[in-house]
């Protein structure tokens, strides 16, 4: 009796033609491999699978499979829940010294700050996380504008480090700031504090009301840009350009300016209009509900248009290839929230599970005074919604050929706004271009090319 051959081609295969042969890429495993001409032809669907050379190796690399690929991806997703690092996002205030028109906190921003009793509860909460078993923590200071509470951040970070060290744990600290208060002295203080990295955002080339520009009307560096240039030698600073339908035409010039001033790490971020897309609005009390009236900020650029800009940015950025490699690295989950490893703590000690829920009272799941409660054992209805979320419930995501690279994107609008429109990442539109850029950049020696294309193809 002949042995059963039950291998199937992966739906996540991509191919790049080179003089040395064909480079294959599999999005489920993230593997790039130089393929023999025989295997390349077979994997592309032009040959008999039974004639594939070393099918077990092709299976290990992901180009062939025997199982349901969606189930394999789902197992990876479920295994990501928990992990070894708890991501604590701490919001010392919702106050801000800017008023960006697309900010999701704009309608319910307050001047509330974290009081001393909440500070003490926070340290006790982290102790309860340690008692549960967490030993690695990533703390991100968020806002509002966190540097409005710089002294508090310095004190609390030192206190948190003492608590974590007493349990022989590990603590990393990051911050998201608009940069207006990140002068050189502050940068030195944060460096001394052990801040791992800081993210600063721009959304225009020139300063305007409601926009964080890089240049003044006279062409001089803006306050934020000046702070960035003076601080980048003291801190690992990542610059994020928030791309909207109002600044898309400036993105290339912004990138050129940053590159001319040796700013090494720059990323683009698509500003989505989740509320506008879903027909929801959040009132001044932080309650988000369906709305018959105006909703959303109306600043979102179309998905394919944004994808074009991202491809441009990756082509001209000094760290473009590094970012491309990350884009083509399979994810276990879209973010820490969908992986059940995100806790967001507001100024009042309230708990939510996502940055987009900061200050939204209808999306809070508890209070730090109650101690750490893991998903899915928490009795909170909000936590149950997060526990039940799965990108595999959406048929469009489930059938997408880049699912392993985005894992369904942002879960927030689906959980809280009944959103059916998928927040597709640029990789969906650019996958062939991204694979081609990496595939053509891989170094292949003459010996390797000769070996892979030898008569036995091994």
mmCIF file with all atom_site columns, N, CA and C in Angstrom, residues 27-66:
data_model
loop_
_atom_site.group_PDB
_atom_site.id
_atom_site.type_symbol
_atom_site.label_atom_id
_atom_site.label_alt_id
_atom_site.label_comp_id
_atom_site.label_asym_id
_atom_site.label_entity_id
_atom_site.label_seq_id
_atom_site.pdbx_PDB_ins_code
_atom_site.Cartn_x
_atom_site.Cartn_y
_atom_site.Cartn_z
_atom_site.occupancy
_atom_site.B_iso_or_equiv
_atom_site.pdbx_formal_charge
_atom_site.auth_seq_id
_atom_site.auth_comp_id
_atom_site.auth_asym_id
_atom_site.auth_atom_id
_atom_site.pdbx_PDB_model_num
ATOM 1   N N  . UNK A 1 27 ? 3.992  33.815 5.292   1.00 0.00 ? 27 UNK A N  1
ATOM 2   C CA . UNK A 1 27 ? 3.563  34.801 6.281   1.00 0.00 ? 27 UNK A CA 1
ATOM 3   C C  . UNK A 1 27 ? 3.152  34.172 7.604   1.00 0.00 ? 27 UNK A C  1
ATOM 4   N N  . UNK A 1 28 ? 2.814  32.895 7.626   1.00 0.00 ? 28 UNK A N  1
ATOM 5   C CA . UNK A 1 28 ? 2.429  32.271 8.898   1.00 0.00 ? 28 UNK A CA 1
ATOM 6   C C  . UNK A 1 28 ? 3.646  32.003 9.776   1.00 0.00 ? 28 UNK A C  1
ATOM 7   N N  . UNK A 1 29 ? 4.750  31.619 9.163   1.00 0.00 ? 29 UNK A N  1
ATOM 8   C CA . UNK A 1 29 ? 5.963  31.320 9.930   1.00 0.00 ? 29 UNK A CA 1
ATOM 9   C C  . UNK A 1 29 ? 6.991  32.437 9.876   1.00 0.00 ? 29 UNK A C  1
ATOM 10  N N  . UNK A 1 30 ? 6.874  33.348 8.883   1.00 0.00 ? 30 UNK A N  1
ATOM 11  C CA . UNK A 1 30 ? 7.864  34.408 8.715   1.00 0.00 ? 30 UNK A CA 1
ATOM 12  C C  . UNK A 1 30 ? 9.133  33.950 8.040   1.00 0.00 ? 30 UNK A C  1
ATOM 13  N N  . UNK A 1 31 ? 9.103  32.788 7.432   1.00 0.00 ? 31 UNK A N  1
ATOM 14  C CA . UNK A 1 31 ? 10.295 32.199 6.815   1.00 0.00 ? 31 UNK A CA 1
ATOM 15  C C  . UNK A 1 31 ? 10.555 32.758 5.419   1.00 0.00 ? 31 UNK A C  1
ATOM 16  N N  . UNK A 1 32 ? 11.807 33.143 5.170   1.00 0.00 ? 32 UNK A N  1
ATOM 17  C CA . UNK A 1 32 ? 12.299 33.405 3.816   1.00 0.00 ? 32 UNK A CA 1
ATOM 18  C C  . UNK A 1 32 ? 13.258 32.276 3.472   1.00 0.00 ? 32 UNK A C  1
ATOM 19  N N  . UNK A 1 33 ? 13.150 31.734 2.263   1.00 0.00 ? 33 UNK A N  1
ATOM 20  C CA . UNK A 1 33 ? 14.028 30.628 1.873   1.00 0.00 ? 33 UNK A CA 1
ATOM 21  C C  . UNK A 1 33 ? 14.294 30.662 0.374   1.00 0.00 ? 33 UNK A C  1
ATOM 22  N N  . UNK A 1 34 ? 15.534 30.337 0.012   1.00 0.00 ? 34 UNK A N  1
ATOM 23  C CA . UNK A 1 34 ? 15.878 30.166 -1.392  1.00 0.00 ? 34 UNK A CA 1
ATOM 24  C C  . UNK A 1 34 ? 15.421 28.784 -1.809  1.00 0.00 ? 34 UNK A C  1
ATOM 25  N N  . UNK A 1 35 ? 14.526 28.727 -2.797  1.00 0.00 ? 35 UNK A N  1
ATOM 26  C CA . UNK A 1 35 ? 13.911 27.473 -3.210  1.00 0.00 ? 35 UNK A CA 1
ATOM 27  C C  . UNK A 1 35 ? 14.552 26.951 -4.492  1.00 0.00 ? 35 UNK A C  1
ATOM 28  N N  . UNK A 1 36 ? 14.605 25.638 -4.599  1.00 0.00 ? 36 UNK A N  1
ATOM 29  C CA . UNK A 1 36 ? 15.034 25.045 -5.872  1.00 0.00 ? 36 UNK A CA 1
ATOM 30  C C  . UNK A 1 36 ? 13.979 25.373 -6.925  1.00 0.00 ? 36 UNK A C  1
ATOM 31  N N  . UNK A 1 37 ? 14.378 25.368 -8.162  1.00 0.00 ? 37 UNK A N  1
ATOM 32  C CA . UNK A 1 37 ? 13.431 25.705 -9.234  1.00 0.00 ? 37 UNK A CA 1
ATOM 33  C C  . UNK A 1 37 ? 12.257 24.734 -9.253  1.00 0.00 ? 37 UNK A C  1
ATOM 34  N N  . UNK A 1 38 ? 12.535 23.450 -8.916  1.00 0.00 ? 38 UNK A N  1
ATOM 35  C CA . UNK A 1 38 ? 11.459 22.464 -8.889  1.00 0.00 ? 38 UNK A CA 1
ATOM 36  C C  . UNK A 1 38 ? 10.451 22.772 -7.800  1.00 0.00 ? 38 UNK A C  1
ATOM 37  N N  . UNK A 1 39 ? 10.943 23.049 -6.607  1.00 0.00 ? 39 UNK A N  1
ATOM 38  C CA . UNK A 1 39 ? 10.025 23.337 -5.510  1.00 0.00 ? 39 UNK A CA 1
ATOM 39  C C  . UNK A 1 39 ? 9.269  24.650 -5.723  1.00 0.00 ? 39 UNK A C  1
ATOM 40  N N  . UNK A 1 40 ? 9.946  25.638 -6.278  1.00 0.00 ? 40 UNK A N  1
ATOM 41  C CA . UNK A 1 40 ? 9.275  26.910 -6.527  1.00 0.00 ? 40 UNK A CA 1
ATOM 42  C C  . UNK A 1 40 ? 8.109  26.723 -7.487  1.00 0.00 ? 40 UNK A C  1
ATOM 43  N N  . UNK A 1 41 ? 8.340  25.950 -8.526  1.00 0.00 ? 41 UNK A N  1
ATOM 44  C CA . UNK A 1 41 ? 7.281  25.699 -9.504  1.00 0.00 ? 41 UNK A CA 1
ATOM 45  C C  . UNK A 1 41 ? 6.121  24.944 -8.869  1.00 0.00 ? 41 UNK A C  1
ATOM 46  N N  . UNK A 1 42 ? 6.438  23.968 -8.028  1.00 0.00 ? 42 UNK A N  1
ATOM 47  C CA . UNK A 1 42 ? 5.399  23.156 -7.389  1.00 0.00 ? 42 UNK A CA 1
ATOM 48  C C  . UNK A 1 42 ? 4.600  23.989 -6.387  1.00 0.00 ? 42 UNK A C  1
ATOM 49  N N  . UNK A 1 43 ? 5.298  24.787 -5.584  1.00 0.00 ? 43 UNK A N  1
ATOM 50  C CA . UNK A 1 43 ? 4.608  25.582 -4.567  1.00 0.00 ? 43 UNK A CA 1
ATOM 51  C C  . UNK A 1 43 ? 3.718  26.652 -5.182  1.00 0.00 ? 43 UNK A C  1
ATOM 52  N N  . UNK A 1 44 ? 4.089  27.087 -6.370  1.00 0.00 ? 44 UNK A N  1
ATOM 53  C CA . UNK A 1 44 ? 3.261  28.076 -7.055  1.00 0.00 ? 44 UNK A CA 1
ATOM 54  C C  . UNK A 1 44 ? 2.022  27.466 -7.679  1.00 0.00 ? 44 UNK A C  1
ATOM 55  N N  . UNK A 1 45 ? 1.928  26.159 -7.607  1.00 0.00 ? 45 UNK A N  1
ATOM 56  C CA . UNK A 1 45 ? 0.731  25.489 -8.111  1.00 0.00 ? 45 UNK A CA 1
ATOM 57  C C  . UNK A 1 45 ? 0.865  24.950 -9.503  1.00 0.00 ? 45 UNK A C  1
ATOM 58  N N  . UNK A 1 46 ? 2.116  24.952 -10.038 1.00 0.00 ? 46 UNK A N  1
ATOM 59  C CA . UNK A 1 46 ? 2.310  24.508 -11.418 1.00 0.00 ? 46 UNK A CA 1
ATOM 60  C C  . UNK A 1 46 ? 2.906  23.100 -11.524 1.00 0.00 ? 46 UNK A C  1
ATOM 61  N N  . UNK A 1 47 ? 2.891  22.380 -10.426 1.00 0.00 ? 47 UNK A N  1
ATOM 62  C CA . UNK A 1 47 ? 3.472  21.041 -10.464 1.00 0.00 ? 47 UNK A CA 1
ATOM 63  C C  . UNK A 1 47 ? 2.802  20.106 -9.478  1.00 0.00 ? 47 UNK A C  1
ATOM 64  N N  . UNK A 1 48 ? 3.166  18.842 -9.571  1.00 0.00 ? 48 UNK A N  1
ATOM 65  C CA . UNK A 1 48 ? 2.613  17.803 -8.702  1.00 0.00 ? 48 UNK A CA 1
ATOM 66  C C  . UNK A 1 48 ? 3.260  17.884 -7.324  1.00 0.00 ? 48 UNK A C  1
ATOM 67  N N  . UNK A 1 49 ? 2.471  18.090 -6.282  1.00 0.00 ? 49 UNK A N  1
ATOM 68  C CA . UNK A 1 49 ? 2.998  18.203 -4.928  1.00 0.00 ? 49 UNK A CA 1
ATOM 69  C C  . UNK A 1 49 ? 3.778  16.964 -4.512  1.00 0.00 ? 49 UNK A C  1
ATOM 70  N N  . UNK A 1 50 ? 3.403  15.819 -5.036  1.00 0.00 ? 50 UNK A N  1
ATOM 71  C CA . UNK A 1 50 ? 4.083  14.578 -4.673  1.00 0.00 ? 50 UNK A CA 1
ATOM 72  C C  . UNK A 1 50 ? 5.541  14.571 -5.139  1.00 0.00 ? 50 UNK A C  1
ATOM 73  N N  . UNK A 1 51 ? 5.878  15.463 -6.062  1.00 0.00 ? 51 UNK A N  1
ATOM 74  C CA . UNK A 1 51 ? 7.247  15.531 -6.560  1.00 0.00 ? 51 UNK A CA 1
ATOM 75  C C  . UNK A 1 51 ? 8.087  16.571 -5.820  1.00 0.00 ? 51 UNK A C  1
ATOM 76  N N  . UNK A 1 52 ? 7.506  17.184 -4.801  1.00 0.00 ? 52 UNK A N  1
ATOM 77  C CA . UNK A 1 52 ? 8.240  18.189 -4.027  1.00 0.00 ? 52 UNK A CA 1
ATOM 78  C C  . UNK A 1 52 ? 9.449  17.550 -3.359  1.00 0.00 ? 52 UNK A C  1
ATOM 79  N N  . UNK A 1 53 ? 10.569 18.262 -3.358  1.00 0.00 ? 53 UNK A N  1
ATOM 80  C CA . UNK A 1 53 ? 11.799 17.775 -2.736  1.00 0.00 ? 53 UNK A CA 1
ATOM 81  C C  . UNK A 1 53 ? 11.786 18.135 -1.249  1.00 0.00 ? 53 UNK A C  1
ATOM 82  N N  . UNK A 1 54 ? 11.914 17.114 -0.410  1.00 0.00 ? 54 UNK A N  1
ATOM 83  C CA . UNK A 1 54 ? 11.929 17.279 1.043   1.00 0.00 ? 54 UNK A CA 1
ATOM 84  C C  . UNK A 1 54 ? 10.684 18.014 1.543   1.00 0.00 ? 54 UNK A C  1
ATOM 85  N N  . UNK A 1 55 ? 9.494  17.441 1.368   1.00 0.00 ? 55 UNK A N  1
ATOM 86  C CA . UNK A 1 55 ? 8.252  18.101 1.804   1.00 0.00 ? 55 UNK A CA 1
ATOM 87  C C  . UNK A 1 55 ? 8.199  18.356 3.308   1.00 0.00 ? 55 UNK A C  1
ATOM 88  N N  . UNK A 1 56 ? 8.880  17.515 4.104   1.00 0.00 ? 56 UNK A N  1
ATOM 89  C CA . UNK A 1 56 ? 8.858  17.745 5.550   1.00 0.00 ? 56 UNK A CA 1
ATOM 90  C C  . UNK A 1 56 ? 9.549  19.057 5.917   1.00 0.00 ? 56 UNK A C  1
ATOM 91  N N  . UNK A 1 57 ? 10.636 19.350 5.211   1.00 0.00 ? 57 UNK A N  1
ATOM 92  C CA . UNK A 1 57 ? 11.322 20.629 5.432   1.00 0.00 ? 57 UNK A CA 1
ATOM 93  C C  . UNK A 1 57 ? 10.441 21.793 4.976   1.00 0.00 ? 57 UNK A C  1
ATOM 94  N N  . UNK A 1 58 ? 9.772  21.639 3.849   1.00 0.00 ? 58 UNK A N  1
ATOM 95  C CA . UNK A 1 58 ? 8.866  22.683 3.362   1.00 0.00 ? 58 UNK A CA 1
ATOM 96  C C  . UNK A 1 58 ? 7.727  22.893 4.351   1.00 0.00 ? 58 UNK A C  1
ATOM 97  N N  . UNK A 1 59 ? 7.306  21.818 4.999   1.00 0.00 ? 59 UNK A N  1
ATOM 98  C CA . UNK A 1 59 ? 6.258  21.943 6.019   1.00 0.00 ? 59 UNK A CA 1
ATOM 99  C C  . UNK A 1 59 ? 6.785  22.705 7.238   1.00 0.00 ? 59 UNK A C  1
ATOM 100 N N  . UNK A 1 60 ? 8.005  22.382 7.668   1.00 0.00 ? 60 UNK A N  1
ATOM 101 C CA . UNK A 1 60 ? 8.568  23.079 8.826   1.00 0.00 ? 60 UNK A CA 1
ATOM 102 C C  . UNK A 1 60 ? 8.684  24.579 8.550   1.00 0.00 ? 60 UNK A C  1
ATOM 103 N N  . UNK A 1 61 ? 8.976  24.935 7.302   1.00 0.00 ? 61 UNK A N  1
ATOM 104 C CA . UNK A 1 61 ? 9.093  26.352 6.942   1.00 0.00 ? 61 UNK A CA 1
ATOM 105 C C  . UNK A 1 61 ? 7.736  26.997 6.685   1.00 0.00 ? 61 UNK A C  1
ATOM 106 N N  . UNK A 1 62 ? 6.682  26.196 6.598   1.00 0.00 ? 62 UNK A N  1
ATOM 107 C CA . UNK A 1 62 ? 5.335  26.722 6.440   1.00 0.00 ? 62 UNK A CA 1
ATOM 108 C C  . UNK A 1 62 ? 4.804  26.717 5.028   1.00 0.00 ? 62 UNK A C  1
ATOM 109 N N  . UNK A 1 63 ? 5.638  26.387 4.027   1.00 0.00 ? 63 UNK A N  1
ATOM 110 C CA . UNK A 1 63 ? 5.186  26.438 2.640   1.00 0.00 ? 63 UNK A CA 1
ATOM 111 C C  . UNK A 1 63 ? 4.171  25.343 2.332   1.00 0.00 ? 63 UNK A C  1
ATOM 112 N N  . UNK A 1 64 ? 4.269  24.246 3.053   1.00 0.00 ? 64 UNK A N  1
ATOM 113 C CA . UNK A 1 64 ? 3.278  23.183 2.985   1.00 0.00 ? 64 UNK A CA 1
ATOM 114 C C  . UNK A 1 64 ? 2.712  22.956 4.377   1.00 0.00 ? 64 UNK A C  1
ATOM 115 N N  . UNK A 1 65 ? 1.522  22.393 4.442   1.00 0.00 ? 65 UNK A N  1
ATOM 116 C CA . UNK A 1 65 ? 0.944  22.049 5.741   1.00 0.00 ? 65 UNK A CA 1
ATOM 117 C C  . UNK A 1 65 ? 0.023  20.845 5.590   1.00 0.00 ? 65 UNK A C  1
ATOM 118 N N  . UNK A 1 66 ? -0.265 20.230 6.707   1.00 0.00 ? 66 UNK A N  1
ATOM 119 C CA . UNK A 1 66 ? -1.210 19.108 6.738   1.00 0.00 ? 66 UNK A CA 1
ATOM 120 C C  . UNK A 1 66 ? -2.477 19.447 7.510   1.00 0.00 ? 66 UNK A C  1
#
